[in-house]
XYZ file of C-alpha atoms in Angstrom:
243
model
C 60.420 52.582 95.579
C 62.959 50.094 97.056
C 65.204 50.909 99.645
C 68.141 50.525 98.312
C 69.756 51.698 95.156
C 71.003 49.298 92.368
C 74.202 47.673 92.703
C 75.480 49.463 89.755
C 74.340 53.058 90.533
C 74.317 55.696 93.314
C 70.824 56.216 92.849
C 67.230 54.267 92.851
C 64.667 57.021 90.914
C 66.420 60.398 89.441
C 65.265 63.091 86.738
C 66.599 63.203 83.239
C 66.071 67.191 82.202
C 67.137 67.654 78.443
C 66.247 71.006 76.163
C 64.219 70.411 73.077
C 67.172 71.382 71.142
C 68.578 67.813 72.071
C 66.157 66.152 70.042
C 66.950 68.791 67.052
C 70.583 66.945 65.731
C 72.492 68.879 63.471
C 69.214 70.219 62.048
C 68.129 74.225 62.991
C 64.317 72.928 63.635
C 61.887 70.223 64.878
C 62.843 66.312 65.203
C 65.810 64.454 63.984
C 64.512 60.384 64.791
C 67.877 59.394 65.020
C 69.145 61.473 67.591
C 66.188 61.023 69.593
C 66.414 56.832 69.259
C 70.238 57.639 70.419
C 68.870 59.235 73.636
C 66.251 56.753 74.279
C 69.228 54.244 73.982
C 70.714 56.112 76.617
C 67.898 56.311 78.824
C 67.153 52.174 78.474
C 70.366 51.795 79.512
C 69.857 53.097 82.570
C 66.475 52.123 83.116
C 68.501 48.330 82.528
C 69.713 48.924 85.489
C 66.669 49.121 87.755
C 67.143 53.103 88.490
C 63.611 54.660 87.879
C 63.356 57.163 85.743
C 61.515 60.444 85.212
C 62.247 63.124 81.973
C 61.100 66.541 81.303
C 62.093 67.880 77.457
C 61.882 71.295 76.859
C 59.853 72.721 73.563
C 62.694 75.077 72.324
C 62.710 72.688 69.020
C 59.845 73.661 67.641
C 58.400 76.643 69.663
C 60.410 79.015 72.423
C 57.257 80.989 74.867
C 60.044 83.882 75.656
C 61.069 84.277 71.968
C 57.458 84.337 70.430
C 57.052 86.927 73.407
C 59.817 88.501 72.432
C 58.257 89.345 68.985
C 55.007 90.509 69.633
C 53.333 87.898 70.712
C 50.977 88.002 73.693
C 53.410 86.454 76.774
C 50.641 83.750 78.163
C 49.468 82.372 74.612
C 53.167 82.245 73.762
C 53.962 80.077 76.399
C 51.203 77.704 76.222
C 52.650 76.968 72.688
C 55.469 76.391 74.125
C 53.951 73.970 76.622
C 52.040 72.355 73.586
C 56.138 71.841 71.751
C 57.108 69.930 74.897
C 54.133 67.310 74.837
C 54.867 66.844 70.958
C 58.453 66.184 71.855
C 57.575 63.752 74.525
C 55.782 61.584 72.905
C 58.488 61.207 70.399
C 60.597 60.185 72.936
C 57.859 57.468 74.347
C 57.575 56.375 70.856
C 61.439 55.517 70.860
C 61.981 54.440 74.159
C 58.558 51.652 73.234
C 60.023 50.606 70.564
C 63.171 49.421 72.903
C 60.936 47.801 74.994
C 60.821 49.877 78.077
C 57.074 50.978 78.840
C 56.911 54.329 79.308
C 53.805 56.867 80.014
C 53.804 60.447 78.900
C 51.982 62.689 81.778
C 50.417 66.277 80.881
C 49.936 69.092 83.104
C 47.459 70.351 80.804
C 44.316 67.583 80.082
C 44.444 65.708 76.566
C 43.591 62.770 77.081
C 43.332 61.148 74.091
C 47.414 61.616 73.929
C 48.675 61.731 77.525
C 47.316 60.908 81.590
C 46.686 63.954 83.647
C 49.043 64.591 86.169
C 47.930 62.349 89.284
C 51.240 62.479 91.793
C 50.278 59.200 93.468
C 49.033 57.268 90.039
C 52.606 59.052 88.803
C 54.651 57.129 91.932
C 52.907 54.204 91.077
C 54.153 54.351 87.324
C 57.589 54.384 88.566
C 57.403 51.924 90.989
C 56.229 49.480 87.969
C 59.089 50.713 85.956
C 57.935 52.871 83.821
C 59.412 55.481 82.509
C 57.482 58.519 83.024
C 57.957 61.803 80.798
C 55.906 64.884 82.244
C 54.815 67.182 79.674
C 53.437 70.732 79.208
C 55.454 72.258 82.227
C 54.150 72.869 85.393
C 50.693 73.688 83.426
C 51.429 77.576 83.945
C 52.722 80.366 82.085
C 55.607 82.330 83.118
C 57.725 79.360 84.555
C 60.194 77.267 82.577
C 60.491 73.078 82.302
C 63.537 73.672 84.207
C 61.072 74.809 87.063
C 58.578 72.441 85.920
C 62.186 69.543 86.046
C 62.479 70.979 89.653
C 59.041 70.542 90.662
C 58.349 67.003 89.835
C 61.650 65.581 90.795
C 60.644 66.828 94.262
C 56.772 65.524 93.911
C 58.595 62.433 93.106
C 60.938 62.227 95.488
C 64.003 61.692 93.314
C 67.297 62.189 95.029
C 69.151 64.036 91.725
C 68.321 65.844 88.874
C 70.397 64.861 85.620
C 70.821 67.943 83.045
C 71.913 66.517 79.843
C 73.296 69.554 78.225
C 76.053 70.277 74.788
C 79.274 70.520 77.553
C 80.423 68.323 80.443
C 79.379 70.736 83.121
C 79.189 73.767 84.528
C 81.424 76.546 83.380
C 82.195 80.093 84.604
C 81.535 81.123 80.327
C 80.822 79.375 77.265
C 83.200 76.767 76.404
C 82.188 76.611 73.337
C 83.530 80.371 72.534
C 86.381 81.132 75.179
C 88.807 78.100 75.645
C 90.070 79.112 78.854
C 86.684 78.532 80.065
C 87.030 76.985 83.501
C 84.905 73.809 84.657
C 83.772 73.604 87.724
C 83.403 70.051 89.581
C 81.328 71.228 92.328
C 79.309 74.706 93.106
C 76.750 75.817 95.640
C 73.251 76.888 94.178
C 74.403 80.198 95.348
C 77.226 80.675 93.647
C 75.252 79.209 90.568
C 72.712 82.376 91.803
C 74.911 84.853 92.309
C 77.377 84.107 89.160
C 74.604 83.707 87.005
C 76.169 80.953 85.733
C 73.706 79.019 83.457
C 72.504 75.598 84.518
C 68.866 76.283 85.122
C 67.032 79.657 86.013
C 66.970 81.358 89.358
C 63.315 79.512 90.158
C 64.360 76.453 89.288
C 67.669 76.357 91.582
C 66.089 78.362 94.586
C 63.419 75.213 94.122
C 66.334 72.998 94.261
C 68.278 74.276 97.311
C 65.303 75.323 98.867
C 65.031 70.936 99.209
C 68.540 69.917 99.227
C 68.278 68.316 95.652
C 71.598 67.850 93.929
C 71.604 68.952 89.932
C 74.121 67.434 87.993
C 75.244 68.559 84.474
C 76.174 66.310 82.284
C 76.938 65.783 78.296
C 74.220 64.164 76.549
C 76.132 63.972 73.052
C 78.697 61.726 75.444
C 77.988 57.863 74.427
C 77.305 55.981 77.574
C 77.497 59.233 79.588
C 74.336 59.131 81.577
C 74.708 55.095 82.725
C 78.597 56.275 83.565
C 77.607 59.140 85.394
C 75.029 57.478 87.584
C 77.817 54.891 88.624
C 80.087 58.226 89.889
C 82.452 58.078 86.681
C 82.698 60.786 83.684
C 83.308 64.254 83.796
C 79.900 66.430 85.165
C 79.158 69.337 87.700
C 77.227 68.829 90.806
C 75.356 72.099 91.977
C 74.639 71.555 96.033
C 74.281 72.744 99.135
């Protein structure tokens, strides 16, 4: 990784942590293409900057662990479906981002190799520092712990300096904006006041991983055109969660 950040940006590698719902449009289910070229658009647009870039995409598009749980479902097969969503979703998103022209290497914590590397933290580093974008799949490999955990945990392996959370609203809010108008936005919070509010960035593993190594999360719109290249640069409207 170079020393310095691009001219342009604030930042030289960060993580780009978006739900599987993202990648669902205006559709209830699965994969809407054009949505997903729109945020590989987004993401080459940064990458056109020099920042490198890691992703984690959550499954919740096509399978949800906790909800097939929720209905009968035995918890750990449940969430290895889930993990199984989340590889289907990134390579989607490789596909698109390829067909820009920005190489790009989907990385599983559980082994297929015919579709995706293992996860190899130094061969990972070395992806990145070739430009590549690299998407990490499958979570953390485990059951029981979320891709927001599994967001937290690699942008720390790989020594990023923010995580990005491309999310429906332009930050963090004390209640749904979407439902209460007088919602109120924050522009900075601690990790625990995020904690202790319950307010709903990522879950309580994910942000004690965060503060636990001073790594900033900020919350972002993804459905913003231009919003993640602006952001970087320190313009837009997002949330930073600190210490």
């Amino acid at each position: 990784m170079s020393d310095t950040a691009p001219p342009e940006t604030r930042f030289k590698r960060v993580m780009l942590k978006i739900s599987g719902e993202a990648l669902m449009g205006d559709q209830g289910y699965g994969l809407h293409p054009p949505t997903v070229e729109r945020i590989a658009r987004e993401v080459k647009s940064v990458h056109d900057l020099g920042v490198e870039i890691c992703m984690v995409i959550g499954g919740g598009n096509v399978f949800r662990g906790l909800a097939g749980s929720a209905q009968g479902m035995e918890r750990t097969t449940a969430d290895y479906m889930g993990m199984l969503a989340t590889v289907m979703n990134a390579l989607a998103v490789q596909s698109a981002l390829e067909k820009l022209g920005v190489f790009t290497r989907v990385i599983s914590a559980i082994r297929m190799d015919e579709v995706a590397e293992p996860y190899i933290r130094r061969r990972a580093v070395r992806h990145l520092e070739k430009k590549r974008v690299c998407i990490f799949a499958a979570g953390t490999g485990n059951p029981y712990f979320t891709t927001d955990t599994a967001a937290t945990l690699r942008a720390n392996e790989m020594a990023c300096e923010a995580i990005f959370k491309g999310t429906k609203v332009d930050g963090v809010y004390d209640k749904d904006p979407l439902t209460n108008p007088d919602a109120k936005r924050f522009e900075r919070v601690t990790y625990d006041e995020v904690l202790a509010q319950h307010l709903k960035v990522m879950d309580a593993s994910a942000i004690a991983l965060a503060r636990d190594n001073n790594l900033p999360i900020i919350v972002f719109s993804l459905d913003e055109p231009g919003g993640f290249k602006g952001i970087l640069a320190g313009n837009g409207t997002y949330t930073t969660v600190h210490g």
